[in-house]
Coordinates of C-alpha atoms in Angstrom, one line a residue:
X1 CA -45.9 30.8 16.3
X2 CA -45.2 29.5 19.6
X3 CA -42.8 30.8 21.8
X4 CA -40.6 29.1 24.7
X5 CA -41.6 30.9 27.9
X6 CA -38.6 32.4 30.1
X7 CA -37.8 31.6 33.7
X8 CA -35.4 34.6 34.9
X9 CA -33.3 34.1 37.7
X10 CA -31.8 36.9 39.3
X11 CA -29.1 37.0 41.7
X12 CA -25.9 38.2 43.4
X13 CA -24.2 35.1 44.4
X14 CA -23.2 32.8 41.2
X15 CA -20.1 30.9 40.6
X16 CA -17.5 32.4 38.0
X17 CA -14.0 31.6 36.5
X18 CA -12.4 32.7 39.6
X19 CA -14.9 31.7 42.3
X20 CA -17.2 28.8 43.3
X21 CA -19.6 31.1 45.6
X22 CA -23.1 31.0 45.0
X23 CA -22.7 27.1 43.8
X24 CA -26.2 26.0 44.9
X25 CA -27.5 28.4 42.7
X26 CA -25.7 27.3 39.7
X27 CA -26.8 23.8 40.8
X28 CA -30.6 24.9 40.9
X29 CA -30.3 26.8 38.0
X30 CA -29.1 23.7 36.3
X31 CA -31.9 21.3 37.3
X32 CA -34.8 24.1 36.6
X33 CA -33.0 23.7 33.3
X34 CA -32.6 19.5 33.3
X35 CA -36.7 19.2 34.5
X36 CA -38.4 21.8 32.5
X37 CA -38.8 23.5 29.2
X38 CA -38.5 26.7 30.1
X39 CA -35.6 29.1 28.7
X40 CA -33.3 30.0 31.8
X41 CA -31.8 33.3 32.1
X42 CA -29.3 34.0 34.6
X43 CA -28.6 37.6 35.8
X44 CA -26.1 38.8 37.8
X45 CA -25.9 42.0 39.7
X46 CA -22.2 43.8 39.8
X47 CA -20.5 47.3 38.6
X48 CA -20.1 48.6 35.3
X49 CA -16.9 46.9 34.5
X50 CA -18.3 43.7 35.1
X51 CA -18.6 41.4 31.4
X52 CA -20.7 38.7 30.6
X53 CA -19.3 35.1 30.9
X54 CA -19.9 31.3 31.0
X55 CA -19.9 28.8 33.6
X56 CA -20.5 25.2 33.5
X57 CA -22.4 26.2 29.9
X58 CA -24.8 28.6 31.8
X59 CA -24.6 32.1 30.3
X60 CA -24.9 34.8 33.1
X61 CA -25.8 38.5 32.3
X62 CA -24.1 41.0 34.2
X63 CA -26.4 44.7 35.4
X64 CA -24.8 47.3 37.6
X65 CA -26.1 47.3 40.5
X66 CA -25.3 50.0 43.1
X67 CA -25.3 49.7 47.0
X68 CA -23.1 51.8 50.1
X69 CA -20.5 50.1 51.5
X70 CA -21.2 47.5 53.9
X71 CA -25.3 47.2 53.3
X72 CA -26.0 50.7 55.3
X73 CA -29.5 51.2 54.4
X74 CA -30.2 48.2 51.9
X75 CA -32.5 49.1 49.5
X76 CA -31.9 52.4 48.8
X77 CA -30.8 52.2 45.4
X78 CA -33.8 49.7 44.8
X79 CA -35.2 51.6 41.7
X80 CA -31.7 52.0 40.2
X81 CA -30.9 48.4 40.4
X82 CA -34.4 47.8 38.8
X83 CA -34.0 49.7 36.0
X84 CA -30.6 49.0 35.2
X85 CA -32.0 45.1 35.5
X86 CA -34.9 45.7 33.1
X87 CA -32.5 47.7 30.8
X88 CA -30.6 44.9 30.3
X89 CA -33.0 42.0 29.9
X90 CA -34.5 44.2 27.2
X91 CA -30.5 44.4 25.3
X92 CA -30.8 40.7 25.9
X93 CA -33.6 40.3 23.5
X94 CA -36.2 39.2 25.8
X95 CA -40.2 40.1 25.3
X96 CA -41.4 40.8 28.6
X97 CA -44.5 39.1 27.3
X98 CA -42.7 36.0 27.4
X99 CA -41.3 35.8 30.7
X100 CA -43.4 33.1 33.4
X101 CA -41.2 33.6 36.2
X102 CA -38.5 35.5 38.2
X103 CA -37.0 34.2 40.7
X104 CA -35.0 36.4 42.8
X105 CA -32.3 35.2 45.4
X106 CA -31.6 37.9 48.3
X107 CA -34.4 40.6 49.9
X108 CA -33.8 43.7 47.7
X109 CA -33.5 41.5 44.1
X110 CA -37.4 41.3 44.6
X111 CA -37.6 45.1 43.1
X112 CA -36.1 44.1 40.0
X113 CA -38.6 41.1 39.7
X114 CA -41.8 43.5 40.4
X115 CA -40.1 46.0 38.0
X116 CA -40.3 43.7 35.1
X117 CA -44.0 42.8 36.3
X118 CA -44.9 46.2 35.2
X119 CA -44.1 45.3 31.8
X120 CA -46.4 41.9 31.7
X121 CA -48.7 41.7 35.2
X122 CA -48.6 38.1 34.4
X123 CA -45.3 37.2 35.7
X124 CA -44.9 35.8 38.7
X125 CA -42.4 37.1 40.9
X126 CA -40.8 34.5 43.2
X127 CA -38.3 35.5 45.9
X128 CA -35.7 33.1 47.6
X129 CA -34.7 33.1 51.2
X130 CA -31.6 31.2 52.2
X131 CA -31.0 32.1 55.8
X132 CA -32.9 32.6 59.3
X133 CA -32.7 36.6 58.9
X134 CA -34.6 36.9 55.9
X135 CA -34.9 40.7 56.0
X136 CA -31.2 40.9 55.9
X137 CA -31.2 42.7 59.2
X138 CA -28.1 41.7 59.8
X139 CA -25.9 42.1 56.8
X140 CA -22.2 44.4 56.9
X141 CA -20.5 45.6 59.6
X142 CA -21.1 49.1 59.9
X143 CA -24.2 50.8 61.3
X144 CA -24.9 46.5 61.6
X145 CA -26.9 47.9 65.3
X146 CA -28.1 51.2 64.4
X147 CA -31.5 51.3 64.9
X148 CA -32.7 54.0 61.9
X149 CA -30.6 51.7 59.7
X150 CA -31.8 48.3 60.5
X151 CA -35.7 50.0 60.5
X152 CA -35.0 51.5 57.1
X153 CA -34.2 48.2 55.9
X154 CA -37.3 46.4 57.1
X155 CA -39.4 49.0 56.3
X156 CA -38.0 48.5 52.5
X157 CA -38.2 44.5 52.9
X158 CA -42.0 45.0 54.0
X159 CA -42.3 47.3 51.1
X160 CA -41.4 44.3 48.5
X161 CA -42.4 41.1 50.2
X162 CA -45.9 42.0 50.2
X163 CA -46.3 42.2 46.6
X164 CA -43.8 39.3 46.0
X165 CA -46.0 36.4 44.3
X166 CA -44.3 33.4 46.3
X167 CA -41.7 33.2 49.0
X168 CA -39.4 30.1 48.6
X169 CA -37.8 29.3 51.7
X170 CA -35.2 26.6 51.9
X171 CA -36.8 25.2 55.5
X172 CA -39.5 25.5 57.4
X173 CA -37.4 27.5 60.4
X174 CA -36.3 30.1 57.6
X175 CA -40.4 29.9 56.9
X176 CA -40.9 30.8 60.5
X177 CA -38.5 33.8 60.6
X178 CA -40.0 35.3 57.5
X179 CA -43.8 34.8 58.8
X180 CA -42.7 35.8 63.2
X181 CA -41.1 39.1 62.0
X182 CA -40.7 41.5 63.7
X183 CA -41.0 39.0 66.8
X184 CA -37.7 36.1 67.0
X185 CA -39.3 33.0 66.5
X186 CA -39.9 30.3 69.9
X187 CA -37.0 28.6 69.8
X188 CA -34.2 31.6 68.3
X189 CA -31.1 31.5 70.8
X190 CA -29.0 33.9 68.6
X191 CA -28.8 37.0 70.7
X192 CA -27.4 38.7 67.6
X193 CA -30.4 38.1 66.1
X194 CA -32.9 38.7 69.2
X195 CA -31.7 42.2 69.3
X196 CA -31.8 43.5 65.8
X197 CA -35.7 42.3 65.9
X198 CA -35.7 43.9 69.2
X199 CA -35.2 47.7 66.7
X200 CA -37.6 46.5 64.7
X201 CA -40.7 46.2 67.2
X202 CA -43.8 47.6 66.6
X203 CA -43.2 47.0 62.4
X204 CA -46.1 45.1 60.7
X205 CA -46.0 41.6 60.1
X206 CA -46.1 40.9 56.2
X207 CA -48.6 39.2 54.7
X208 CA -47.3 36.7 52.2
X209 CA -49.3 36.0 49.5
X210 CA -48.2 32.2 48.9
X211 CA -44.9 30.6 50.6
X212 CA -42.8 27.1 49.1
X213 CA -40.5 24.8 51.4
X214 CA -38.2 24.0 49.0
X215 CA -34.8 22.7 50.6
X216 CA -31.5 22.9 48.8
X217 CA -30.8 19.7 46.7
X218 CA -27.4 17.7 46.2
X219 CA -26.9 16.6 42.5
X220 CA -26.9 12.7 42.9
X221 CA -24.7 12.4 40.3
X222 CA -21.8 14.2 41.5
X223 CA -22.7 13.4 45.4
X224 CA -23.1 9.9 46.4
X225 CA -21.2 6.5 48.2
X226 CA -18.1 5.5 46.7
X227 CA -17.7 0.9 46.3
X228 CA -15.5 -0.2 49.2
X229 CA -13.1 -0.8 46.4
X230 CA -12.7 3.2 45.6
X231 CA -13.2 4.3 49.2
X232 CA -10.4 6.4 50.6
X233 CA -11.2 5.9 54.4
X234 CA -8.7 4.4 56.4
X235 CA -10.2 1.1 58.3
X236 CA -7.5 1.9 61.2
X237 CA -8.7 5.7 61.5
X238 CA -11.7 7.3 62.6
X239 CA -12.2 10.9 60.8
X240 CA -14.6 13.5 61.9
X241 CA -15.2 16.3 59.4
X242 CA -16.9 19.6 59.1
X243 CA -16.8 22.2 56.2
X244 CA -17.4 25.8 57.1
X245 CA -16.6 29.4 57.2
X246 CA -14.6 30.0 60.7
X247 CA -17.0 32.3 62.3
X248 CA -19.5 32.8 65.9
X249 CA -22.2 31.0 64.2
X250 CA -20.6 27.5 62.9
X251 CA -19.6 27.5 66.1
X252 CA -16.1 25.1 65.5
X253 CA -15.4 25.8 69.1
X254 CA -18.3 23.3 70.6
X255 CA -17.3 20.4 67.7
X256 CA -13.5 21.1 68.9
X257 CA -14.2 20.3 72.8
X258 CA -17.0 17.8 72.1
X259 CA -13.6 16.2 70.3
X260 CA -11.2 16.7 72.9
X261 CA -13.8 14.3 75.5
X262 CA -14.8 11.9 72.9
X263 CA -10.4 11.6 73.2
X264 CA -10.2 11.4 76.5
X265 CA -13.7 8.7 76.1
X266 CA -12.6 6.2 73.3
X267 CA -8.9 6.5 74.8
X268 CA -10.0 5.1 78.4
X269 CA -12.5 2.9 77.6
X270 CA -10.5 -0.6 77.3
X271 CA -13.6 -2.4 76.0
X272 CA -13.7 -0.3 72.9
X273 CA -12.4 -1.0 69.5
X274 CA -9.0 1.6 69.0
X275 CA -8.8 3.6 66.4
X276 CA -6.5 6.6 65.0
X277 CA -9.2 9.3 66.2
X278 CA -8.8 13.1 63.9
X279 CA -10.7 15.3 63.3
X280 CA -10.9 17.7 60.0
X281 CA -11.6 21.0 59.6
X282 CA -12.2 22.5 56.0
X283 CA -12.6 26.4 56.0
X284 CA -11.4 29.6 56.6
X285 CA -12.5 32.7 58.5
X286 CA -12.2 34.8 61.3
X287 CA -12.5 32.6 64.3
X288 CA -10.0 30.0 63.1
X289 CA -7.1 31.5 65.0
X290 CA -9.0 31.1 68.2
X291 CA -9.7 27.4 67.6
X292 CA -6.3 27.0 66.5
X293 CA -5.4 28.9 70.0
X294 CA -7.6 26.3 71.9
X295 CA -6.3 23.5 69.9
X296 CA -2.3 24.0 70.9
X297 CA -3.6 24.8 74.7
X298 CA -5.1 21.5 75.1
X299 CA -2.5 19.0 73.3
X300 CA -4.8 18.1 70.2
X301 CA -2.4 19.2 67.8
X302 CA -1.4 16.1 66.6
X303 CA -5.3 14.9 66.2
X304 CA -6.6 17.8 64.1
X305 CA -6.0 18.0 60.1
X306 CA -6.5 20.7 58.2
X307 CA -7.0 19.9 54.5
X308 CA -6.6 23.2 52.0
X309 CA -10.0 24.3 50.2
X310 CA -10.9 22.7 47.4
X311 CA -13.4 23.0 44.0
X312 CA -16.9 22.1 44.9
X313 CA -16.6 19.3 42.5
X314 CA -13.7 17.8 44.4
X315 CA -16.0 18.0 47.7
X316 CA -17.1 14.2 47.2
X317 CA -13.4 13.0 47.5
X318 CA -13.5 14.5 50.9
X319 CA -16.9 13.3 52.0
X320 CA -15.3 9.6 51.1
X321 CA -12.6 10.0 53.2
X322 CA -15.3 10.6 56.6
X323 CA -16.6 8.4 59.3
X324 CA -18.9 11.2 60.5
X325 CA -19.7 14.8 59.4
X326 CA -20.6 17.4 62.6
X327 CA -21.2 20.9 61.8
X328 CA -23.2 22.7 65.1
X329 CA -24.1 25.5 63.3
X330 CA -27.0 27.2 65.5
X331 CA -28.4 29.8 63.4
X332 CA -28.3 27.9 60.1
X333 CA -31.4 28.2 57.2
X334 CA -30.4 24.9 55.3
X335 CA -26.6 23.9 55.0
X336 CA -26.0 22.0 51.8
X337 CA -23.3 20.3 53.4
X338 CA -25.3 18.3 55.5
X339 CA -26.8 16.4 52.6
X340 CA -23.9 16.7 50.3
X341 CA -22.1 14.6 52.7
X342 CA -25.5 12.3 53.3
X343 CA -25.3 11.8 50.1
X344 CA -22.1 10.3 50.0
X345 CA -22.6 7.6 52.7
X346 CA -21.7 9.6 55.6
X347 CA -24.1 10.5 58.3
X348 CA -24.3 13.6 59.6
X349 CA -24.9 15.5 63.4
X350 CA -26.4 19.4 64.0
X351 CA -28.4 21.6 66.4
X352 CA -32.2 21.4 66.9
X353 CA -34.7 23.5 65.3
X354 CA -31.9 24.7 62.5
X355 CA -33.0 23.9 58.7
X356 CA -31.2 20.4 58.2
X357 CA -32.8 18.6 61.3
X358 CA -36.0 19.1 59.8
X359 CA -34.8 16.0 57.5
X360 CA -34.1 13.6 60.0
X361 CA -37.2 11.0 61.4
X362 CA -38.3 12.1 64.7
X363 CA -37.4 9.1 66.5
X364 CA -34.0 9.7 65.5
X365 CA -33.2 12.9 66.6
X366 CA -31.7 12.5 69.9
X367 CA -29.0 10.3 68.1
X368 CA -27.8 13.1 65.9
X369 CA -28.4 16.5 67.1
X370 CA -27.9 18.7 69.9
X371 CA -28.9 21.6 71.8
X372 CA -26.8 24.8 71.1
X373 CA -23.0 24.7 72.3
X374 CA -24.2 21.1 74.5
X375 CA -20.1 20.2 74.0
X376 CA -20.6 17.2 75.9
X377 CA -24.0 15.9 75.1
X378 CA -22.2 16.4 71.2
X379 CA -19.1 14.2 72.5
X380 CA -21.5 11.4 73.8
X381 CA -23.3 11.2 70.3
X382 CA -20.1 10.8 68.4
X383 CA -18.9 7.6 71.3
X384 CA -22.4 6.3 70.6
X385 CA -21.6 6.5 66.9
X386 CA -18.4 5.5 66.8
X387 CA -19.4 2.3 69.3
X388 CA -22.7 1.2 67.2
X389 CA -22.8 3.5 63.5
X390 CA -26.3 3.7 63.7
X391 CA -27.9 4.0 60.4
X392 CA -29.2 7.2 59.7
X393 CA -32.9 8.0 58.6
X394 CA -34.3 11.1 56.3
X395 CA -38.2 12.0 55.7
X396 CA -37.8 14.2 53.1
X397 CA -35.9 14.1 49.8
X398 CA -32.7 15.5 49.2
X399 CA -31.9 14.5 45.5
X400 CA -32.1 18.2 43.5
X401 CA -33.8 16.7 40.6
X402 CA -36.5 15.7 43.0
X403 CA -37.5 18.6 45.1
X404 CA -36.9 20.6 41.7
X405 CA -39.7 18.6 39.2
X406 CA -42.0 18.8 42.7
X407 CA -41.1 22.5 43.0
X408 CA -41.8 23.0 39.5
X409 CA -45.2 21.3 39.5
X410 CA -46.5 23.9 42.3
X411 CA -45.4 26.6 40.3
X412 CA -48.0 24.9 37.7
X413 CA -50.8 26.1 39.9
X414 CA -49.7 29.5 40.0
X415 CA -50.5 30.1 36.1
X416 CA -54.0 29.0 36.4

């Protein structure tokens, strides 16, 4: 009798009851699901108190998983975690034999993936990376410089990624961290970045066996334009948004002064169209009372909005209510929100060489991205916008569905 073959996704960021993190999983997840005939399993790392539940009719498994506070030496309890991961897809009532795929999300997941391997050498082990430090160098707080700590955690990384079957990365930039390690790649600015690969000199390079592009998708049907008679943008008002975590990298700071002279700009030019000009900042974190701070300093109070957090599937509502979306995010491996908010009719401006101006048609680049914390070369994009709204161009796909049934195709090959 034939049996349905199992993909096994693995992971430690995935919505529940009480929180929406780890939604582009859950979105993946759902169009493996939608565009193939493969029986998804979700499993979900967490402590031993931790139950089994639903979301959005997607069962997720819950292993304990064991790790020191704050990341110090990451992989560490990489054999535990493995075990306790295999323990519990066996409870589950899944043959090994019948598992195709696991894909693991974050570095140290991959042990768990190669631990099940040793049960059936035919599964392929797949391994997801989301961000431009794909050896989680730089994850916690403490020990987030120590050199022994940061080496231990390459070293470990190394360990794994070389027997990993395929590295998925969701751009090519985050490809070009993975395959420059332990060297930054050309263009890194972070410095943050530049000096934890700094402890890690004179590690080997790894030696990938296979790598996928595969960037993060938006679900068309809950992201996309709104008829002018269901729009919620205000004809007399021109609104700038951005949806982030408050912190160094989002840099809001740059987006907040690029504002303040694209002000002064549309105010004292008397041959441009006026408009209510705000600007909308969705997202909480630790650099929010400095932007606040800047924002009272300089006047802009009574331009700036500051709309509460909302459910990802109340996101579109916000999108509509956007003439522009800026986010100039400089060490950023894809940001959903880019597309999300392309794919509701609003165009979207970022920084060079990070993973979402890798969609945009090379001609068009100088209209809608900058170089990082370029304030006023960001405040002359948004006058240029707001003067001509220049339609905006993408070479690659964005739909979910899409990049998932192409994704799925090259994983095909791999069983052959």
């Amino acid at each position: 009798m034939f049996s349905k073959k199992y993909y096994i996704c693995v992971t430690p960021f995935f919505p529940t009851p009480i929180s929406w993190r780890g939604a582009y999983v859950l979105d993946q997840v759902k169009a493996i699901i939608r565009n193939s005939d493969y029986e998804v399993r979700v499993f979900v790392g967490g402590s031993k108190k931790d139950s089994d539940y639903e979301i959005d009719g997607i069962k997720a498994y819950r292993y304990n998983t064991r790790e020191l506070p704050s990341n110090v030496l990451n992989g560490i309890f990489n054999r535990y975690n493995a075990k306790s991961f295999v323990k519990k897809v066996l409870q589950t009532g899944i043959n090994p034999q019948d598992v195709a795929f696991v894909h693991c999300h974050v570095s140290m997941h991959a042990a768990c993936g190669l631990a099940l391997k040793k049960l059936n050498p035919k599964i392929k082990v797949l391994l997801q990376h989301h961000d431009l430090d794909p050896f989680n160098l730089r994850s916690g707080v403490l020990l987030r410089n120590n050199r022994f700590n940061i080496r231990y955690r390459a070293k470990k990384a190394i360990a794994l990624y070389n027997e990993v079957d395929l590295h998925i990365c969701v751009s090519e930039a985050c490809r070009d961290c993975l395959t420059s390690f332990p060297e930054p790649r050309p263009v890194e600015v972070y410095e943050d970045c530049i000096r934890s690969l700094k402890l890690c000199e004179g590690l080997p390079r790894i030696k990938p066996q296979r790598t996928y592009v595969l960037y993060n998708g938006v679900d068309g049907r809950q992201f996309k334009p709104v008829d002018s008679s269901s729009r919620l943008k205000d004809d007399n008002t021109f609104r700038i948004g951005c949806i982030a975590n408050f912190n160094d990298l989002k840099d809001h700071l740059t987006l907040i002064r690029a504002f303040e002279l694209f002000i002064k700009t549309i105010n004292w030019g008397s041959a441009l169209p006026k408009k209510e000009l705000r600007l909308s900042l969705l997202g909480t974190g630790e650099t929010r009372a400095m932007c606040e701070k800047y924002i009272h300093e300089h006047g802009l109070d009574s331009y700036l909005e500051w709309p509460e957090e909302v459910t990802h599937d109340k996101l579109p509502e916000y999108y509509h209510s956007l003439d522009l979306f800026v986010l100039p995010s400089y060490f950023e491996g894809f940001g959903c929100v880019y597309t999300e908010a392309y794919a509701c009719g609003v165009s979207f401006m970022g920084v060079y060489h990070q993973g979402a101006a890798e969609l945009i048609a090379p001609e068009e680049r100088d209209k809608w991205l900058i170089m990082p914390h370029d304030d006023a070369k960001l405040a002359e994009l948004m006058t240029n916008y707001y003067k001509n709204r220049s339609k905006q161009t993408l070479i690659h796909p964005y739909s979910i569905d899409v990049l998932v049934k192409n994704y799925l195709g090259y994983l095909e090959t791999l069983q052959h």
